[in-house]
PDB file of C-alpha atoms in Angstrom:
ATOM      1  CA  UNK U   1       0.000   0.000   0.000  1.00 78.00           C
ATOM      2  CA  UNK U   2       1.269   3.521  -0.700  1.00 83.00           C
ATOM      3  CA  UNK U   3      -0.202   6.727   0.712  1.00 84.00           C
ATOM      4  CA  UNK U   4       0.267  10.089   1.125  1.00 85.00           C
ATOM      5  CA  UNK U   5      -0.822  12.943   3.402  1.00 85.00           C
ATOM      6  CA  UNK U   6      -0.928  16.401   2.674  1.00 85.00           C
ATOM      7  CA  UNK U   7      -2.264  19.462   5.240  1.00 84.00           C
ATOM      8  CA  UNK U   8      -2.956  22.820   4.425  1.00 81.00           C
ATOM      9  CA  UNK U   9      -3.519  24.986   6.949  1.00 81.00           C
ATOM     10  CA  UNK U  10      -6.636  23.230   8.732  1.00 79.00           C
ATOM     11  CA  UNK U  11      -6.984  20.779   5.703  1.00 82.00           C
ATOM     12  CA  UNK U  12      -5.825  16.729   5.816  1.00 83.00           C
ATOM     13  CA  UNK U  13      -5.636  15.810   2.646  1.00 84.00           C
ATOM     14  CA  UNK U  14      -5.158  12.275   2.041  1.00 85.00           C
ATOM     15  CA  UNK U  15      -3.860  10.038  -1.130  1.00 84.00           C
ATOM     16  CA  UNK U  16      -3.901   6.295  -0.745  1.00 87.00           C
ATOM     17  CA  UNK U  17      -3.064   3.423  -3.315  1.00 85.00           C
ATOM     18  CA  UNK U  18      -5.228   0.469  -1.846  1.00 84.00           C
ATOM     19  CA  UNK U  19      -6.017  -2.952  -2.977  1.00 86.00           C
ATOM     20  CA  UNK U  20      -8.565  -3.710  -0.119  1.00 89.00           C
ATOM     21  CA  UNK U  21     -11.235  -2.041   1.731  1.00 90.00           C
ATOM     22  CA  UNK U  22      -9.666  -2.475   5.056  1.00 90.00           C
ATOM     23  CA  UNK U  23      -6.252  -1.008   3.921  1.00 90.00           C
ATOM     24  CA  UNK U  24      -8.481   2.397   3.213  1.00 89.00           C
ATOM     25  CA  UNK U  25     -10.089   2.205   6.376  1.00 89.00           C
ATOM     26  CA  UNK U  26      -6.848   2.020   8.689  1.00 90.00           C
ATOM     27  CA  UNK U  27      -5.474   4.477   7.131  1.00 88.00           C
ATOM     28  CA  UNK U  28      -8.454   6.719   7.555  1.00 87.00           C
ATOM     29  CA  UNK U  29      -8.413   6.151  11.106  1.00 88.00           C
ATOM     30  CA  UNK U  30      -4.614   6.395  11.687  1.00 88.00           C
ATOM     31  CA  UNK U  31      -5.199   9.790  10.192  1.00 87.00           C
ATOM     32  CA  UNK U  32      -8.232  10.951  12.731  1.00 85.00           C
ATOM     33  CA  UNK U  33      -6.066   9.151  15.904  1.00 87.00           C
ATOM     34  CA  UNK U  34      -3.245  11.547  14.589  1.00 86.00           C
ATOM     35  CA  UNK U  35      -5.129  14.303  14.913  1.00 85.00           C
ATOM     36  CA  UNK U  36      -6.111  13.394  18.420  1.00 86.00           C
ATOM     37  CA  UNK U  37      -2.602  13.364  19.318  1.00 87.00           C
ATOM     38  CA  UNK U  38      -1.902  16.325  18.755  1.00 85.00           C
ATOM     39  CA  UNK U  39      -4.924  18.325  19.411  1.00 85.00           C
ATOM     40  CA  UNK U  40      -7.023  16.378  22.482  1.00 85.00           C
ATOM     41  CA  UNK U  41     -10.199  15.196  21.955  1.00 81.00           C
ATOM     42  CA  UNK U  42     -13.258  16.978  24.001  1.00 79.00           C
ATOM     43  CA  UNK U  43     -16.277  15.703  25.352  1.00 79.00           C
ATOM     44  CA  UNK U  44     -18.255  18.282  23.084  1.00 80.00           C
ATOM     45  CA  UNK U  45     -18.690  16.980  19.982  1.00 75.00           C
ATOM     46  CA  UNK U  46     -18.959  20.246  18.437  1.00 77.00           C
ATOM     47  CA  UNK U  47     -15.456  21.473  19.626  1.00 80.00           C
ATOM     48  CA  UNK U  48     -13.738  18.445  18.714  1.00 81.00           C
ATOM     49  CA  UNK U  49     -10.773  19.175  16.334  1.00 79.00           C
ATOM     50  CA  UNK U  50     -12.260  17.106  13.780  1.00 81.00           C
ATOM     51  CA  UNK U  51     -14.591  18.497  12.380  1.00 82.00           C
ATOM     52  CA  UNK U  52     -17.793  15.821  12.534  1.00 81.00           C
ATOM     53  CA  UNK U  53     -20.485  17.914  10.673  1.00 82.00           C
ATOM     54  CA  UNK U  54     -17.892  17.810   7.555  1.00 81.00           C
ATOM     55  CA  UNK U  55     -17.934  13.717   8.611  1.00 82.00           C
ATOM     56  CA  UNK U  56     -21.301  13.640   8.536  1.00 84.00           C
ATOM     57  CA  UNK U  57     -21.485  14.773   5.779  1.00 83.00           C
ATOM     58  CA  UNK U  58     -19.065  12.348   4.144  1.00 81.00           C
ATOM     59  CA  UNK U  59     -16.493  14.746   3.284  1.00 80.00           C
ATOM     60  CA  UNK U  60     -13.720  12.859   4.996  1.00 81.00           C
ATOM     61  CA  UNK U  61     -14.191   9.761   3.111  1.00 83.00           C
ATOM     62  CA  UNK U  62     -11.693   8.274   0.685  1.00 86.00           C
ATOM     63  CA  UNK U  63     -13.269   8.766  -2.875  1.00 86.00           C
ATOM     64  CA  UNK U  64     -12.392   8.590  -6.900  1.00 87.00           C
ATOM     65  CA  UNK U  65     -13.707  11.924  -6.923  1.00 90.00           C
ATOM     66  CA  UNK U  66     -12.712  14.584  -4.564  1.00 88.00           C
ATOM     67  CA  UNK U  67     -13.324  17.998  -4.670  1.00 88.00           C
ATOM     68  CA  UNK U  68     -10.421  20.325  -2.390  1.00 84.00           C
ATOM     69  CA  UNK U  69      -9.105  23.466  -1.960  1.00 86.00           C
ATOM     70  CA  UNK U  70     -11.271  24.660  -4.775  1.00 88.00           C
ATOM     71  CA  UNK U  71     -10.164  21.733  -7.331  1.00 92.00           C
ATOM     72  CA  UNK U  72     -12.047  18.751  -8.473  1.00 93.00           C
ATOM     73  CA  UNK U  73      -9.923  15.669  -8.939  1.00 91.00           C
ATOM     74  CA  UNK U  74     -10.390  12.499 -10.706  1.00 92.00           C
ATOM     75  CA  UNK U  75      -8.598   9.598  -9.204  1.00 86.00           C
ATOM     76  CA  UNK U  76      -9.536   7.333 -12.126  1.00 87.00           C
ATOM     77  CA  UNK U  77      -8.393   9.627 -14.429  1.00 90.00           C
ATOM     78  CA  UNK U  78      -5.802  11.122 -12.780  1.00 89.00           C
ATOM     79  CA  UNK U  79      -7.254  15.011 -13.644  1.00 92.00           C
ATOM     80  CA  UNK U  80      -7.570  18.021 -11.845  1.00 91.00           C
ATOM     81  CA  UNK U  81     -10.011  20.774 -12.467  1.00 93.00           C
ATOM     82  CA  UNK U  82     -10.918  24.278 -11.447  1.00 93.00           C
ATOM     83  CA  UNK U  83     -14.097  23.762  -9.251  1.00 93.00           C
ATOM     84  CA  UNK U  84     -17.429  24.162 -11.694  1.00 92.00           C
ATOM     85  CA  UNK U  85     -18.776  27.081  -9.799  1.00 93.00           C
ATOM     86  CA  UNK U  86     -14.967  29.025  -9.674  1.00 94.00           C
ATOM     87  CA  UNK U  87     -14.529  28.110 -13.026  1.00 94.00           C
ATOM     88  CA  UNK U  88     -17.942  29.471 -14.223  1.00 95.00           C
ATOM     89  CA  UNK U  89     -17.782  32.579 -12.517  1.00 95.00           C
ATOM     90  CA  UNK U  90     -14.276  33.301 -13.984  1.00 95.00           C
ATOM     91  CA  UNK U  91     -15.372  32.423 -17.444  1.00 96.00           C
ATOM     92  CA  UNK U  92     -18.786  34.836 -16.718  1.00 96.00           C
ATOM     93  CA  UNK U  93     -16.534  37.947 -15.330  1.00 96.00           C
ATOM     94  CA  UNK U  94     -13.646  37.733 -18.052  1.00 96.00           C
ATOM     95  CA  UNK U  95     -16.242  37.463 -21.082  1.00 95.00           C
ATOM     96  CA  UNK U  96     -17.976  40.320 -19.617  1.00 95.00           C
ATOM     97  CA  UNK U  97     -14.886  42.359 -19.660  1.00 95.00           C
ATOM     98  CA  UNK U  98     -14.020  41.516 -23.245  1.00 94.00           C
ATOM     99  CA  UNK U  99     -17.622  42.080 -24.271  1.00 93.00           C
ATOM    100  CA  UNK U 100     -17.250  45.770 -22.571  1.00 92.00           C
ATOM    101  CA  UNK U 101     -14.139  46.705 -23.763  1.00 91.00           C
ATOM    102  CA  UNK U 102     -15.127  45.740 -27.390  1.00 90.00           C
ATOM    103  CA  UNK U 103     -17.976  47.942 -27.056  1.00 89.00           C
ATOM    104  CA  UNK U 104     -16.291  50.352 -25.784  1.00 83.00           C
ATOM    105  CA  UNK U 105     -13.982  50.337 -28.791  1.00 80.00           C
ATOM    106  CA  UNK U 106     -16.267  50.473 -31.461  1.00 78.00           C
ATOM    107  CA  UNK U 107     -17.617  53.377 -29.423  1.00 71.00           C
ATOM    108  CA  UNK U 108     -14.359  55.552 -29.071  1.00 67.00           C
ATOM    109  CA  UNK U 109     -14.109  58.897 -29.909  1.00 55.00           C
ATOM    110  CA  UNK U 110     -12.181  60.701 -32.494  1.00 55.00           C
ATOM    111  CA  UNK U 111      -8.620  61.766 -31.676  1.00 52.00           C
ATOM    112  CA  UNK U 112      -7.996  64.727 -29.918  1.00 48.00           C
ATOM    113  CA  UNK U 113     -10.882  63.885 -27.324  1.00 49.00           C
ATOM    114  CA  UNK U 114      -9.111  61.786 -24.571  1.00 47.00           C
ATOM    115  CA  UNK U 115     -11.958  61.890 -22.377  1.00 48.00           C
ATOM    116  CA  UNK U 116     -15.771  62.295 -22.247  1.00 43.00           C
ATOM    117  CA  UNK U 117     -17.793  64.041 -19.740  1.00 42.00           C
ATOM    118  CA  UNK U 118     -18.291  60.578 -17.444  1.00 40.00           C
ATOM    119  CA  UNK U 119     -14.791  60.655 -17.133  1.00 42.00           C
ATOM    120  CA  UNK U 120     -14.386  57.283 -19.095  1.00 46.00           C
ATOM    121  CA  UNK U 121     -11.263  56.761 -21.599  1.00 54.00           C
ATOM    122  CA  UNK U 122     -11.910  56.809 -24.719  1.00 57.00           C
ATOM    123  CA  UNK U 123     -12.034  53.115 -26.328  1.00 71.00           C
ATOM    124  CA  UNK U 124     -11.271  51.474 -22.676  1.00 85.00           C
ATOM    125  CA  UNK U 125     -13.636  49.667 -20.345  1.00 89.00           C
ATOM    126  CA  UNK U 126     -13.204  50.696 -17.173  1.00 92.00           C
ATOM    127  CA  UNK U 127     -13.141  47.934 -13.810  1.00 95.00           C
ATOM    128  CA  UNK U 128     -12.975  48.622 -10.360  1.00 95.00           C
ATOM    129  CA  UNK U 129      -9.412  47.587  -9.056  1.00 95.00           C
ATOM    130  CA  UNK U 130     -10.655  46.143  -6.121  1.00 95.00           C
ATOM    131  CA  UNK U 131     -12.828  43.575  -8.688  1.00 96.00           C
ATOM    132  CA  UNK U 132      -9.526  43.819 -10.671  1.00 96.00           C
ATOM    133  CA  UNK U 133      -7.311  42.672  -8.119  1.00 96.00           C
ATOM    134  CA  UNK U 134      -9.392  39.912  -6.950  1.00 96.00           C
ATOM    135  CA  UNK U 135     -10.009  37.999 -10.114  1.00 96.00           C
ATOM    136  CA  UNK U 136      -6.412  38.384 -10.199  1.00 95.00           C
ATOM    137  CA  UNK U 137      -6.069  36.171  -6.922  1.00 95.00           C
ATOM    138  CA  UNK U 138      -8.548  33.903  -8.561  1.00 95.00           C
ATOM    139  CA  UNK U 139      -6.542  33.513 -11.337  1.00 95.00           C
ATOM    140  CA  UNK U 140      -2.914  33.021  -9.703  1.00 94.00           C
ATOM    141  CA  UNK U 141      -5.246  30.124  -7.859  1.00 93.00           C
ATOM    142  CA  UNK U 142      -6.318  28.661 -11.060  1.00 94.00           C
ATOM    143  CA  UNK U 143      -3.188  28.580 -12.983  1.00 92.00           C
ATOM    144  CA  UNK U 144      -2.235  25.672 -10.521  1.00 90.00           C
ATOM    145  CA  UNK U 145      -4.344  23.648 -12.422  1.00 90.00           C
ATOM    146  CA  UNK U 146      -3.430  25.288 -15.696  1.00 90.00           C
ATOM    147  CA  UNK U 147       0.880  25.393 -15.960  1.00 86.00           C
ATOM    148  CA  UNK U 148       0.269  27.492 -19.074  1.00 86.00           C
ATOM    149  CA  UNK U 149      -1.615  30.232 -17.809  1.00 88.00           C
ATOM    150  CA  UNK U 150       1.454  31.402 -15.127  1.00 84.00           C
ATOM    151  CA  UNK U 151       3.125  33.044 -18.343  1.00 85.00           C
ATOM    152  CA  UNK U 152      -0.138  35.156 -18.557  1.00 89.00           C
ATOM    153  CA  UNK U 153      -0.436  36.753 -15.161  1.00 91.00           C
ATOM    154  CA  UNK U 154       3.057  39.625 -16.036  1.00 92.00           C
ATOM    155  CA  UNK U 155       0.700  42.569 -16.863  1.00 93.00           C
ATOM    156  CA  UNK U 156      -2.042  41.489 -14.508  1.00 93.00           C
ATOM    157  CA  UNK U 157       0.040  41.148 -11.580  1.00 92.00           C
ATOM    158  CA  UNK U 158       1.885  44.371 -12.090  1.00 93.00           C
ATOM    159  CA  UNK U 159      -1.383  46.590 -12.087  1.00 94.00           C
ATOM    160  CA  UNK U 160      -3.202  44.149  -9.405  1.00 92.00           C
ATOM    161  CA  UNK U 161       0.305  45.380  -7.628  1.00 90.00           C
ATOM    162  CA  UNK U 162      -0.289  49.608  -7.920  1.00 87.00           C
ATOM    163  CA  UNK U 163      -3.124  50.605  -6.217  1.00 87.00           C
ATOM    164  CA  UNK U 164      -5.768  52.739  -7.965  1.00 90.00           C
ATOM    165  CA  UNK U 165      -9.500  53.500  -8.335  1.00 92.00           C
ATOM    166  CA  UNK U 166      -9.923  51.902 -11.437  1.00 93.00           C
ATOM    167  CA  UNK U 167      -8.166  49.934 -13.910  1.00 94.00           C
ATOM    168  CA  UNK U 168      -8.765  50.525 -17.929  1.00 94.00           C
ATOM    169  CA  UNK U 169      -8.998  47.286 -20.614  1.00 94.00           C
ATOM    170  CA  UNK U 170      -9.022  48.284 -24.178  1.00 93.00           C
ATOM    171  CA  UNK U 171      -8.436  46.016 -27.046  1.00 92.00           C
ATOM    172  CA  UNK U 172      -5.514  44.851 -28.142  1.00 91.00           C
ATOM    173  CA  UNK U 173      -3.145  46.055 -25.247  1.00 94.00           C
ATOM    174  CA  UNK U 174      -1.173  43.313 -23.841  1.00 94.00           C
ATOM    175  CA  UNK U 175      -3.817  43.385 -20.434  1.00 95.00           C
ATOM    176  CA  UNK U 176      -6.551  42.391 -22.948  1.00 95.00           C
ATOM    177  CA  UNK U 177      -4.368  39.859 -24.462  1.00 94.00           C
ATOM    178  CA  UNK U 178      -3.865  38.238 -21.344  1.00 95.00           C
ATOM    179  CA  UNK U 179      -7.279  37.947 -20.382  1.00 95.00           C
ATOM    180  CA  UNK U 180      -8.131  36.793 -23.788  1.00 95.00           C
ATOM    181  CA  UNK U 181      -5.519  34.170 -23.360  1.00 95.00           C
ATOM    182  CA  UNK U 182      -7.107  33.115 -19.810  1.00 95.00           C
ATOM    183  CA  UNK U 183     -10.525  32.909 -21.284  1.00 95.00           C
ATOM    184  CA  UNK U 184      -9.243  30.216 -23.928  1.00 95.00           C
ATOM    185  CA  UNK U 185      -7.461  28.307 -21.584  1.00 94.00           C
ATOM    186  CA  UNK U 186     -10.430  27.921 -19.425  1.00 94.00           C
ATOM    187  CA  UNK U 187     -12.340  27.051 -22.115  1.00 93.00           C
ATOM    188  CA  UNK U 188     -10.229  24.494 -22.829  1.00 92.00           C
ATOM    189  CA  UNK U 189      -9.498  22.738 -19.155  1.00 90.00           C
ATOM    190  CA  UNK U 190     -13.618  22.307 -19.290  1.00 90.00           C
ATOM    191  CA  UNK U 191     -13.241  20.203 -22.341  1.00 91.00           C
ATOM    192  CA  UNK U 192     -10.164  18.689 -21.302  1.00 91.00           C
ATOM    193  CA  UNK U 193      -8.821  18.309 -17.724  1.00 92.00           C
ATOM    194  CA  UNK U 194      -4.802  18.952 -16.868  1.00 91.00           C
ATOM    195  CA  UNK U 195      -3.532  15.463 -16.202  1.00 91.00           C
ATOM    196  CA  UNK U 196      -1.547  15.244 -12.519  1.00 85.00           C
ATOM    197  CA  UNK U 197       1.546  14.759 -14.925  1.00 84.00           C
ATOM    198  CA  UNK U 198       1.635  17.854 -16.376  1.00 84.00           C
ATOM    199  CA  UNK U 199       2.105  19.379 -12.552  1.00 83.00           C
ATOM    200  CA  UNK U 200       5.737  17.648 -12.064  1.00 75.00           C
ATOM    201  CA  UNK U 201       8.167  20.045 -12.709  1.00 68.00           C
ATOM    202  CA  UNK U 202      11.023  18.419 -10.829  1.00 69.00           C
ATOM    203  CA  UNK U 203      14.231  17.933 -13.094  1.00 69.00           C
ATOM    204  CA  UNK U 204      13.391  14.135 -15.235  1.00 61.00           C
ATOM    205  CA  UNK U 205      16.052  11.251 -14.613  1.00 63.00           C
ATOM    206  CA  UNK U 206      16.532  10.671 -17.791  1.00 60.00           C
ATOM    207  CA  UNK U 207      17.116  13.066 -20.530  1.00 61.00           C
ATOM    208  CA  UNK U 208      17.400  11.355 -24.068  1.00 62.00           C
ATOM    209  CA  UNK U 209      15.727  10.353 -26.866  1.00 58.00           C
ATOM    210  CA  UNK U 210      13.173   7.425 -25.878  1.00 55.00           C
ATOM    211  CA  UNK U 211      10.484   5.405 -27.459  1.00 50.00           C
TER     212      UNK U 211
END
């Protein structure tokens, strides 16, 4: 039997190659008298360290099909996913701002007229930062699950980094590009999930040509 066991912050996360039902089980429980040893158990069941509503509710069972820390994995597989209702909401707000700045664009005014009477730039949608900066979080989040999307976070990260009241998206700057990148690549990890391979970066033992 091999197994694993992860924790982040209050989170056990465990991995287990089993051949038998029983070899799931003690591992399950070594894990929850582990816990016990270092944080006591209580006569209140509410205050116990584990937490038994989440047990309850199954959520500390071993499973193909796990969903944790926001990521939706697939044991048979071996996939990993943005969660459905992170992944939607990404897709919803990053369409939204393409849509917009389009608009916007087709909207501009002639040159010599930098601003209109709202205040708005001309040909740029504008975004609250604090929006801004937090679908930036969301994204740094996501790109564990997509390697290829790290390479599109430069110009993000550096406004997300500067403070302001609003932050301004028109087409074709290299912001837009990046988003436009993001909204393909999420596109795509819905059709197809990253496979746990693609996550190993360490340095391969064997470098050659190979059939």
């Amino acid at each position: 039997m091999q197994f694993s066991l992860e924790v982040y912050v209050d989170d056990f996360i465990g991995l287990v190659a089993a051949s038998s039902q029983q070899e799931l089980t003690h591992v399950a429980r070594a894990v929850m008298h582990g816990m016990h040893d270092v944080f006591p158990a209580t006569q209140n069941e509410e205050d116990d360290p584990n937490s038994v509503k989440k047990l309850k509710k199954g959520d500390g069972a071993f499973a193909l099909e796990k969903d944790a820390l926001g990521f939706d994995f697939d044991g048979g597989k071996r996939t990993l996913i943005l969660g459905e209702a992170k992944r939607d909401a990404l897709l919803a707000t990053l369409r939204e701002w393409k849509r917009l700045a389009r608009r916007r664009d087709k909207k501009r005014k002639p040159a010599g007229r930098r601003r209109n009477r709202g205040g708005k730039q001309g040909g740029k949608a504008r975004i609250e930062f604090l929006v801004f900066r937090k679908v930036v979080y969301q994204l740094r989040h996501a790109a564990i699950c997509v390697p290829a999307g790290r390479g599109l976070l430069s110009e993000s990260s550096r406004l997300a980094n500067h403070e302001c009241r609003y932050i301004y998206l028109k087409v074709g700057t290299p912001l837009f590009q990046e988003l436009d990148g993001w909204l393909t690549l999420l596109r795509e990890a819905t059709v197809a999930p990253t496979k746990c391979s693609e996550l190993v970066t360490v340095h391969p033992d064997l470098i050659g040509i190979v059939d």
